[in-house]
Amino acid sequence: MKTLSNSRLTIQVSPHGAELCSIVCDGKEYLWQADPAFWKRHSPVLFPIVGSVWQNTYFVNDRPFRMTQHGFARDMDFELVSESEDEVRYRLTDNEETRAKYPFPFCLEIGYRLKDSTVEVMWQVTNPSDGEIHFQIGAHPAFYFPGFNPLDTRRGFFGFDRKEGLKYILIGEKGCADITRVYPLKLDSNGLLPLDTHTFDRDALILEGGQVKEVTLYNALGHPHLSLRFDAPVVGLWSPPGKNAPFVCIEPWYGRCDRVCYAAEFKDKDWMQHLGPKGVFRGGYTIEIK
Protein backbone atom coordinates (compact mmCIF):
# COMPACT_ATOMS: atom_id res chain seq x y z
CA MET A 1 0.00 0.00 0.00
CA LYS A 2 1.34 3.41 -0.98
CA THR A 3 0.45 6.60 0.90
CA LEU A 4 0.49 10.12 -0.56
CA SER A 5 -0.14 13.26 1.49
CA ASN A 6 -0.29 17.01 1.10
CA SER A 7 -1.56 19.80 3.34
CA ARG A 8 -5.21 18.79 2.73
CA LEU A 9 -5.41 15.15 1.70
CA THR A 10 -3.97 11.73 2.42
CA ILE A 11 -4.70 8.86 0.05
CA GLN A 12 -3.75 5.19 0.00
CA VAL A 13 -3.41 3.04 -3.10
CA SER A 14 -3.07 -0.74 -3.27
CA PRO A 15 -1.06 -2.56 -5.96
CA HIS A 16 -3.92 -5.07 -6.11
CA GLY A 17 -6.05 -3.66 -8.90
CA ALA A 18 -4.11 -0.38 -8.54
CA GLU A 19 -7.13 0.51 -6.42
CA LEU A 20 -7.61 3.75 -4.51
CA CYS A 21 -8.43 2.61 -0.96
CA SER A 22 -8.65 5.76 1.15
CA ILE A 23 -9.16 9.52 0.86
CA VAL A 24 -8.79 11.35 4.16
CA CYS A 25 -9.34 15.09 4.40
CA ASP A 26 -8.99 16.94 7.73
CA GLY A 27 -9.08 13.62 9.55
CA LYS A 28 -12.28 12.43 7.85
CA GLU A 29 -12.55 9.39 5.56
CA TYR A 30 -14.43 10.03 2.32
CA LEU A 31 -13.94 6.74 0.46
CA TRP A 32 -15.99 3.67 1.39
CA GLN A 33 -13.97 1.21 3.47
CA ALA A 34 -15.13 -2.00 1.81
CA ASP A 35 -17.31 -3.59 4.48
CA PRO A 36 -18.34 -6.85 2.73
CA ALA A 37 -21.76 -6.70 4.40
CA PHE A 38 -22.58 -4.08 1.78
CA TRP A 39 -19.81 -4.14 -0.88
CA LYS A 40 -16.28 -5.44 -0.56
CA ARG A 41 -14.47 -2.90 -2.74
CA HIS A 42 -13.36 0.74 -2.49
CA SER A 43 -12.80 2.09 -5.99
CA PRO A 44 -12.03 -0.63 -8.55
CA VAL A 45 -10.92 0.16 -12.09
CA LEU A 46 -13.07 -1.63 -14.66
CA PHE A 47 -11.09 -3.07 -17.60
CA PRO A 48 -11.33 -4.35 -20.34
CA ILE A 49 -15.12 -4.19 -20.00
CA VAL A 50 -17.54 -2.08 -18.01
CA GLY A 51 -20.47 -3.97 -16.56
CA SER A 52 -21.55 -7.34 -17.94
CA VAL A 53 -21.47 -8.98 -21.34
CA TRP A 54 -24.58 -10.93 -22.28
CA GLN A 55 -24.49 -14.46 -20.82
CA ASN A 56 -20.90 -13.66 -19.68
CA THR A 57 -19.83 -14.37 -23.28
CA TYR A 58 -18.53 -12.12 -26.05
CA PHE A 59 -17.21 -12.72 -29.56
CA VAL A 60 -14.04 -11.74 -31.38
CA ASN A 61 -14.10 -12.77 -35.04
CA ASP A 62 -16.93 -15.17 -34.12
CA ARG A 63 -14.79 -16.87 -31.47
CA PRO A 64 -16.44 -16.90 -28.01
CA PHE A 65 -14.68 -15.70 -24.87
CA ARG A 66 -15.87 -15.72 -21.28
CA MET A 67 -15.69 -12.61 -19.13
CA THR A 68 -17.32 -11.86 -15.81
CA GLN A 69 -18.64 -8.46 -14.73
CA HIS A 70 -16.25 -5.48 -14.99
CA GLY A 71 -13.34 -7.52 -16.36
CA PHE A 72 -10.18 -8.79 -14.71
CA ALA A 73 -7.92 -5.80 -13.97
CA ARG A 74 -9.51 -5.07 -10.59
CA ASP A 75 -8.48 -8.55 -9.38
CA MET A 76 -4.86 -8.53 -10.59
CA ASP A 77 -1.63 -7.29 -9.03
CA PHE A 78 -0.05 -4.30 -10.78
CA GLU A 79 3.62 -3.39 -11.01
CA LEU A 80 4.73 -0.13 -9.38
CA VAL A 81 6.13 2.09 -12.13
CA SER A 82 6.96 5.32 -10.32
CA GLU A 83 6.28 7.25 -7.14
CA SER A 84 6.94 10.72 -5.79
CA GLU A 85 5.59 12.87 -2.98
CA ASP A 86 2.38 13.65 -4.83
CA GLU A 87 2.03 10.92 -7.49
CA VAL A 88 2.08 7.15 -7.89
CA ARG A 89 1.71 5.02 -11.03
CA TYR A 90 1.10 1.30 -11.63
CA ARG A 91 1.19 -0.93 -14.72
CA LEU A 92 -0.49 -4.13 -15.92
CA THR A 93 0.41 -5.85 -19.19
CA ASP A 94 -1.17 -8.77 -20.97
CA ASN A 95 -0.01 -12.27 -20.14
CA GLU A 96 -1.10 -15.86 -20.67
CA GLU A 97 -3.86 -15.51 -18.05
CA THR A 98 -5.37 -12.35 -19.57
CA ARG A 99 -5.13 -13.61 -23.16
CA ALA A 100 -7.29 -16.61 -22.27
CA LYS A 101 -10.08 -14.15 -21.39
CA TYR A 102 -9.23 -11.20 -23.65
CA PRO A 103 -7.23 -11.92 -26.83
CA PHE A 104 -5.65 -8.49 -27.23
CA PRO A 105 -2.20 -7.23 -26.20
CA PHE A 106 -2.25 -4.16 -23.96
CA CYS A 107 -0.40 -2.06 -21.42
CA LEU A 108 -2.65 -0.45 -18.79
CA GLU A 109 -1.20 2.26 -16.56
CA ILE A 110 -3.12 3.75 -13.63
CA GLY A 111 -1.89 6.80 -11.75
CA TYR A 112 -2.99 9.02 -8.87
CA ARG A 113 -1.85 12.60 -8.28
CA LEU A 114 -2.61 14.96 -5.40
CA LYS A 115 -3.06 18.68 -5.91
CA ASP A 116 -4.55 20.82 -3.14
CA SER A 117 -7.97 19.29 -2.38
CA THR A 118 -8.15 17.14 -5.51
CA VAL A 119 -7.18 13.60 -6.49
CA GLU A 120 -6.44 13.24 -10.20
CA VAL A 121 -7.00 9.69 -11.46
CA MET A 122 -5.09 8.95 -14.67
CA TRP A 123 -5.54 6.03 -17.06
CA GLN A 124 -3.41 5.17 -20.06
CA VAL A 125 -3.98 2.20 -22.38
CA THR A 126 -1.30 1.46 -24.97
CA ASN A 127 -1.63 -0.92 -27.90
CA PRO A 128 1.82 -2.50 -28.41
CA SER A 129 0.71 -4.54 -31.43
CA ASP A 130 0.45 -3.99 -35.18
CA GLY A 131 -3.31 -4.65 -35.14
CA GLU A 132 -6.34 -2.85 -33.71
CA ILE A 133 -7.50 -3.52 -30.16
CA HIS A 134 -10.89 -2.84 -28.53
CA PHE A 135 -11.61 -2.20 -24.86
CA GLN A 136 -13.66 -0.33 -22.30
CA ILE A 137 -12.46 1.27 -19.07
CA GLY A 138 -14.34 2.78 -16.17
CA ALA A 139 -14.31 3.88 -12.56
CA HIS A 140 -16.34 2.60 -9.61
CA PRO A 141 -15.45 4.81 -6.60
CA ALA A 142 -17.73 4.60 -3.58
CA PHE A 143 -18.14 7.57 -1.23
CA TYR A 144 -19.70 7.75 2.22
CA PHE A 145 -22.99 9.59 2.36
CA PRO A 146 -22.20 12.73 4.41
CA GLY A 147 -23.87 12.59 7.80
CA PHE A 148 -25.27 9.11 7.18
CA ASN A 149 -28.09 8.16 9.54
CA PRO A 150 -29.51 4.66 8.95
CA LEU A 151 -32.81 5.70 10.58
CA ASP A 152 -33.35 8.63 8.19
CA THR A 153 -34.55 7.82 4.66
CA ARG A 154 -32.87 10.95 3.22
CA ARG A 155 -29.36 10.60 1.86
CA GLY A 156 -28.57 14.00 0.36
CA PHE A 157 -28.53 15.15 -3.27
CA PHE A 158 -26.69 14.89 -6.56
CA GLY A 159 -26.03 18.03 -8.54
CA PHE A 160 -24.95 18.16 -12.19
CA ASP A 161 -23.34 20.66 -14.54
CA ARG A 162 -26.55 20.48 -16.57
CA LYS A 163 -30.01 20.95 -15.08
CA GLU A 164 -32.44 20.31 -17.93
CA GLY A 165 -33.22 17.42 -20.24
CA LEU A 166 -31.24 14.75 -18.41
CA LYS A 167 -32.23 11.16 -19.13
CA TYR A 168 -31.17 7.75 -17.94
CA ILE A 169 -31.56 4.05 -18.69
CA LEU A 170 -31.62 1.08 -16.32
CA ILE A 171 -30.18 -2.40 -16.00
CA GLY A 172 -32.48 -5.06 -17.42
CA GLU A 173 -31.88 -8.81 -17.59
CA LYS A 174 -28.66 -10.50 -16.47
CA GLY A 175 -26.85 -7.29 -15.64
CA CYS A 176 -27.28 -5.83 -19.12
CA ALA A 177 -28.85 -2.54 -20.19
CA ASP A 178 -32.47 -2.12 -21.22
CA ILE A 179 -32.11 0.51 -23.96
CA THR A 180 -35.76 0.26 -24.99
CA ARG A 181 -36.89 2.58 -22.19
CA VAL A 182 -35.43 5.99 -21.38
CA TYR A 183 -36.49 7.88 -18.25
CA PRO A 184 -36.31 11.59 -17.42
CA LEU A 185 -34.10 12.46 -14.46
CA LYS A 186 -36.40 14.45 -12.21
CA LEU A 187 -34.58 17.28 -10.42
CA ASP A 188 -36.06 19.44 -7.67
CA SER A 189 -36.63 23.21 -7.79
CA ASN A 190 -32.94 23.78 -6.96
CA GLY A 191 -31.81 21.64 -9.89
CA LEU A 192 -30.72 18.78 -7.61
CA LEU A 193 -31.58 15.07 -7.59
CA PRO A 194 -32.85 14.07 -4.11
CA LEU A 195 -31.30 10.83 -2.88
CA ASP A 196 -33.08 8.51 -0.48
CA THR A 197 -33.27 4.84 0.44
CA HIS A 198 -35.32 4.10 -2.72
CA THR A 199 -33.37 6.02 -5.38
CA PHE A 200 -31.53 2.88 -6.50
CA ASP A 201 -34.28 0.30 -6.01
CA ARG A 202 -33.98 -0.53 -9.72
CA ASP A 203 -30.17 -0.61 -9.61
CA ALA A 204 -27.85 1.89 -11.30
CA LEU A 205 -28.99 5.02 -13.13
CA ILE A 206 -27.00 5.23 -16.38
CA LEU A 207 -26.60 8.60 -18.14
CA GLU A 208 -25.23 8.19 -21.67
CA GLY A 209 -24.06 10.43 -24.46
CA GLY A 210 -21.88 12.84 -22.50
CA GLN A 211 -24.92 14.47 -20.88
CA VAL A 212 -22.91 15.58 -17.85
CA LYS A 213 -19.22 16.16 -17.14
CA GLU A 214 -19.47 16.88 -13.42
CA VAL A 215 -21.42 15.29 -10.56
CA THR A 216 -21.48 16.76 -7.04
CA LEU A 217 -22.62 14.93 -3.91
CA TYR A 218 -24.43 17.20 -1.41
CA ASN A 219 -25.40 16.46 2.16
CA ALA A 220 -29.02 16.47 3.35
CA LEU A 221 -28.85 20.23 3.99
CA GLY A 222 -27.74 20.94 0.43
CA HIS A 223 -24.08 21.66 1.20
CA PRO A 224 -21.54 20.31 -1.32
CA HIS A 225 -19.46 17.39 -0.09
CA LEU A 226 -17.36 16.32 -3.08
CA SER A 227 -17.37 16.49 -6.88
CA LEU A 228 -16.20 14.30 -9.75
CA ARG A 229 -15.19 15.87 -13.08
CA PHE A 230 -14.64 13.75 -16.18
CA ASP A 231 -14.79 13.58 -19.98
CA ALA A 232 -16.22 10.05 -20.13
CA PRO A 233 -19.30 9.63 -22.35
CA VAL A 234 -21.22 7.59 -19.76
CA VAL A 235 -21.67 7.89 -16.01
CA GLY A 236 -23.33 5.41 -13.68
CA LEU A 237 -24.86 6.33 -10.31
CA TRP A 238 -25.32 3.45 -7.88
CA SER A 239 -25.81 2.25 -4.33
CA PRO A 240 -26.69 -1.37 -3.50
CA PRO A 241 -30.47 -1.80 -3.91
CA GLY A 242 -32.38 -2.64 -0.74
CA LYS A 243 -29.38 -2.57 1.61
CA ASN A 244 -29.64 0.90 3.21
CA ALA A 245 -25.93 1.21 2.41
CA PRO A 246 -23.87 4.09 3.84
CA PHE A 247 -22.29 4.94 0.47
CA VAL A 248 -23.01 5.91 -3.12
CA CYS A 249 -20.93 5.45 -6.28
CA ILE A 250 -20.26 8.01 -9.02
CA GLU A 251 -18.83 6.06 -11.96
CA PRO A 252 -17.36 7.68 -15.10
CA TRP A 253 -17.24 5.08 -17.88
CA TYR A 254 -15.64 4.88 -21.30
CA GLY A 255 -18.00 2.02 -22.04
CA ARG A 256 -21.11 0.29 -20.75
CA CYS A 257 -22.55 -3.18 -20.17
CA ASP A 258 -24.05 -4.98 -23.14
CA ARG A 259 -27.58 -4.19 -24.13
CA VAL A 260 -29.98 -7.06 -23.32
CA CYS A 261 -29.56 -10.01 -25.74
CA TYR A 262 -26.49 -8.51 -27.46
CA ALA A 263 -24.76 -11.22 -29.52
CA ALA A 264 -22.72 -9.28 -32.10
CA GLU A 265 -18.98 -8.71 -32.22
CA PHE A 266 -17.11 -7.30 -29.22
CA LYS A 267 -15.74 -4.41 -31.28
CA ASP A 268 -19.29 -3.26 -32.08
CA LYS A 269 -20.48 -2.97 -28.46
CA ASP A 270 -22.01 0.31 -27.35
CA TRP A 271 -19.41 2.90 -26.32
CA MET A 272 -16.47 0.70 -27.29
CA GLN A 273 -12.99 2.25 -27.39
CA HIS A 274 -10.69 1.41 -30.31
CA LEU A 275 -6.91 1.74 -30.56
CA GLY A 276 -4.94 1.36 -33.77
CA PRO A 277 -1.41 -0.06 -33.99
CA LYS A 278 0.88 1.46 -31.35
CA GLY A 279 -1.97 3.75 -30.34
CA VAL A 280 -2.38 5.37 -26.90
CA PHE A 281 -5.63 6.16 -25.04
CA ARG A 282 -5.66 8.58 -22.10
CA GLY A 283 -8.58 9.12 -19.77
CA GLY A 284 -9.54 9.42 -16.14
CA TYR A 285 -11.31 11.80 -13.78
CA THR A 286 -10.78 14.17 -10.86
CA ILE A 287 -12.17 13.96 -7.33
CA GLU A 288 -12.44 17.27 -5.48
CA ILE A 289 -13.19 17.36 -1.76
CA LYS A 290 -15.28 20.41 -0.91
XYZ file of C-alpha atoms in Angstrom:
290
model
C 0.000 0.000 0.000
C 1.344 3.411 -0.977
C 0.449 6.601 0.902
C 0.487 10.121 -0.563
C -0.141 13.261 1.486
C -0.288 17.009 1.096
C -1.560 19.797 3.339
C -5.208 18.787 2.725
C -5.414 15.147 1.698
C -3.970 11.730 2.423
C -4.701 8.859 0.048
C -3.746 5.194 -0.003
C -3.405 3.038 -3.104
C -3.068 -0.744 -3.271
C -1.063 -2.557 -5.965
C -3.921 -5.067 -6.110
C -6.048 -3.664 -8.902
C -4.114 -0.382 -8.544
C -7.129 0.508 -6.417
C -7.612 3.746 -4.508
C -8.432 2.611 -0.959
C -8.645 5.760 1.147
C -9.165 9.517 0.860
C -8.790 11.354 4.161
C -9.336 15.088 4.402
C -8.991 16.941 7.729
C -9.076 13.618 9.554
C -12.283 12.431 7.853
C -12.545 9.394 5.555
C -14.431 10.034 2.323
C -13.936 6.744 0.460
C -15.994 3.669 1.386
C -13.968 1.210 3.475
C -15.129 -2.002 1.808
C -17.305 -3.595 4.481
C -18.343 -6.849 2.731
C -21.759 -6.702 4.400
C -22.582 -4.080 1.777
C -19.811 -4.136 -0.879
C -16.276 -5.445 -0.560
C -14.465 -2.900 -2.742
C -13.362 0.742 -2.492
C -12.800 2.088 -5.989
C -12.027 -0.632 -8.546
C -10.921 0.165 -12.094
C -13.067 -1.632 -14.659
C -11.094 -3.067 -17.604
C -11.328 -4.351 -20.343
C -15.118 -4.192 -20.000
C -17.539 -2.082 -18.012
C -20.474 -3.971 -16.562
C -21.550 -7.345 -17.937
C -21.472 -8.975 -21.340
C -24.578 -10.928 -22.281
C -24.490 -14.457 -20.822
C -20.898 -13.664 -19.684
C -19.826 -14.368 -23.280
C -18.535 -12.120 -26.053
C -17.212 -12.722 -29.558
C -14.037 -11.737 -31.378
C -14.103 -12.774 -35.036
C -16.934 -15.173 -34.122
C -14.785 -16.867 -31.465
C -16.439 -16.904 -28.005
C -14.676 -15.697 -24.873
C -15.868 -15.724 -21.275
C -15.687 -12.607 -19.134
C -17.318 -11.865 -15.807
C -18.641 -8.461 -14.734
C -16.254 -5.482 -14.986
C -13.335 -7.516 -16.364
C -10.183 -8.791 -14.707
C -7.921 -5.805 -13.970
C -9.510 -5.074 -10.587
C -8.478 -8.549 -9.376
C -4.856 -8.531 -10.593
C -1.631 -7.287 -9.032
C -0.053 -4.299 -10.784
C 3.624 -3.390 -11.005
C 4.732 -0.134 -9.379
C 6.131 2.091 -12.129
C 6.964 5.321 -10.321
C 6.276 7.248 -7.141
C 6.941 10.715 -5.786
C 5.593 12.870 -2.981
C 2.377 13.646 -4.829
C 2.027 10.924 -7.488
C 2.085 7.149 -7.891
C 1.708 5.021 -11.034
C 1.101 1.304 -11.634
C 1.193 -0.929 -14.724
C -0.488 -4.128 -15.917
C 0.406 -5.846 -19.194
C -1.174 -8.771 -20.973
C -0.011 -12.274 -20.144
C -1.103 -15.858 -20.667
C -3.857 -15.507 -18.053
C -5.370 -12.346 -19.565
C -5.132 -13.605 -23.163
C -7.288 -16.605 -22.266
C -10.077 -14.149 -21.386
C -9.233 -11.202 -23.650
C -7.231 -11.923 -26.834
C -5.646 -8.490 -27.231
C -2.199 -7.229 -26.196
C -2.252 -4.162 -23.957
C -0.396 -2.065 -21.417
C -2.651 -0.453 -18.791
C -1.197 2.262 -16.563
C -3.116 3.749 -13.635
C -1.889 6.797 -11.749
C -2.985 9.016 -8.866
C -1.851 12.604 -8.285
C -2.606 14.960 -5.395
C -3.059 18.679 -5.912
C -4.546 20.817 -3.143
C -7.971 19.293 -2.379
C -8.149 17.137 -5.512
C -7.180 13.604 -6.493
C -6.441 13.236 -10.195
C -7.002 9.685 -11.458
C -5.091 8.951 -14.675
C -5.541 6.034 -17.063
C -3.408 5.169 -20.060
C -3.978 2.204 -22.381
C -1.302 1.457 -24.966
C -1.628 -0.925 -27.905
C 1.819 -2.497 -28.408
C 0.706 -4.537 -31.430
C 0.447 -3.989 -35.178
C -3.307 -4.646 -35.136
C -6.344 -2.849 -33.713
C -7.502 -3.523 -30.165
C -10.894 -2.842 -28.526
C -11.609 -2.205 -24.863
C -13.661 -0.329 -22.304
C -12.464 1.268 -19.071
C -14.343 2.780 -16.172
C -14.308 3.884 -12.556
C -16.341 2.605 -9.607
C -15.452 4.814 -6.605
C -17.735 4.603 -3.581
C -18.144 7.566 -1.226
C -19.702 7.749 2.219
C -22.990 9.588 2.365
C -22.201 12.726 4.410
C -23.872 12.593 7.801
C -25.268 9.109 7.178
C -28.088 8.162 9.543
C -29.508 4.664 8.954
C -32.811 5.700 10.578
C -33.347 8.626 8.192
C -34.552 7.820 4.661
C -32.872 10.946 3.224
C -29.357 10.597 1.862
C -28.570 13.996 0.356
C -28.527 15.148 -3.268
C -26.694 14.887 -6.560
C -26.027 18.035 -8.541
C -24.951 18.158 -12.188
C -23.341 20.662 -14.538
C -26.552 20.477 -16.572
C -30.009 20.946 -15.082
C -32.442 20.306 -17.929
C -33.219 17.417 -20.243
C -31.242 14.752 -18.411
C -32.234 11.157 -19.134
C -31.165 7.748 -17.941
C -31.560 4.051 -18.688
C -31.621 1.077 -16.316
C -30.175 -2.396 -15.999
C -32.477 -5.064 -17.420
C -31.881 -8.808 -17.592
C -28.658 -10.504 -16.468
C -26.853 -7.288 -15.641
C -27.280 -5.833 -19.116
C -28.850 -2.543 -20.187
C -32.465 -2.115 -21.224
C -32.106 0.508 -23.962
C -35.765 0.261 -24.994
C -36.890 2.579 -22.190
C -35.434 5.989 -21.384
C -36.488 7.881 -18.250
C -36.309 11.593 -17.420
C -34.097 12.456 -14.461
C -36.401 14.454 -12.209
C -34.578 17.280 -10.418
C -36.058 19.440 -7.675
C -36.626 23.215 -7.791
C -32.940 23.781 -6.964
C -31.812 21.644 -9.888
C -30.717 18.777 -7.613
C -31.578 15.074 -7.592
C -32.850 14.071 -4.114
C -31.296 10.830 -2.883
C -33.082 8.509 -0.478
C -33.273 4.842 0.436
C -35.322 4.098 -2.715
C -33.375 6.025 -5.375
C -31.534 2.878 -6.496
C -34.283 0.304 -6.008
C -33.981 -0.529 -9.722
C -30.168 -0.611 -9.613
C -27.852 1.886 -11.301
C -28.988 5.019 -13.128
C -27.002 5.234 -16.385
C -26.595 8.598 -18.139
C -25.232 8.190 -21.665
C -24.055 10.430 -24.461
C -21.885 12.844 -22.502
C -24.924 14.473 -20.885
C -22.909 15.576 -17.854
C -19.223 16.164 -17.140
C -19.468 16.878 -13.417
C -21.421 15.286 -10.556
C -21.476 16.755 -7.038
C -22.620 14.931 -3.913
C -24.426 17.196 -1.408
C -25.405 16.460 2.161
C -29.017 16.469 3.353
C -28.851 20.234 3.986
C -27.740 20.945 0.428
C -24.081 21.662 1.197
C -21.542 20.312 -1.324
C -19.459 17.388 -0.091
C -17.358 16.320 -3.082
C -17.368 16.489 -6.878
C -16.201 14.302 -9.745
C -15.187 15.871 -13.078
C -14.642 13.745 -16.177
C -14.786 13.575 -19.983
C -16.216 10.051 -20.128
C -19.305 9.628 -22.355
C -21.218 7.585 -19.759
C -21.672 7.894 -16.007
C -23.328 5.412 -13.681
C -24.858 6.326 -10.314
C -25.318 3.452 -7.879
C -25.813 2.253 -4.335
C -26.695 -1.374 -3.500
C -30.468 -1.796 -3.906
C -32.384 -2.635 -0.742
C -29.378 -2.566 1.612
C -29.638 0.900 3.206
C -25.929 1.215 2.407
C -23.868 4.089 3.842
C -22.291 4.942 0.474
C -23.014 5.914 -3.123
C -20.932 5.446 -6.284
C -20.264 8.010 -9.022
C -18.831 6.062 -11.957
C -17.358 7.680 -15.100
C -17.236 5.077 -17.878
C -15.643 4.878 -21.298
C -17.999 2.018 -22.035
C -21.112 0.289 -20.746
C -22.547 -3.175 -20.168
C -24.055 -4.980 -23.144
C -27.584 -4.190 -24.134
C -29.977 -7.065 -23.322
C -29.563 -10.014 -25.744
C -26.488 -8.512 -27.462
C -24.756 -11.220 -29.524
C -22.725 -9.279 -32.102
C -18.976 -8.713 -32.220
C -17.109 -7.301 -29.216
C -15.745 -4.415 -31.284
C -19.293 -3.264 -32.084
C -20.476 -2.975 -28.460
C -22.011 0.306 -27.350
C -19.407 2.901 -26.320
C -16.469 0.697 -27.290
C -12.986 2.251 -27.389
C -10.688 1.410 -30.312
C -6.912 1.736 -30.564
C -4.940 1.360 -33.773
C -1.407 -0.061 -33.994
C 0.883 1.464 -31.347
C -1.973 3.753 -30.339
C -2.378 5.370 -26.896
C -5.625 6.162 -25.045
C -5.659 8.577 -22.101
C -8.578 9.119 -19.773
C -9.537 9.422 -16.136
C -11.314 11.797 -13.781
C -10.776 14.174 -10.864
C -12.172 13.962 -7.331
C -12.444 17.269 -5.480
C -13.189 17.362 -1.764
C -15.282 20.411 -0.914
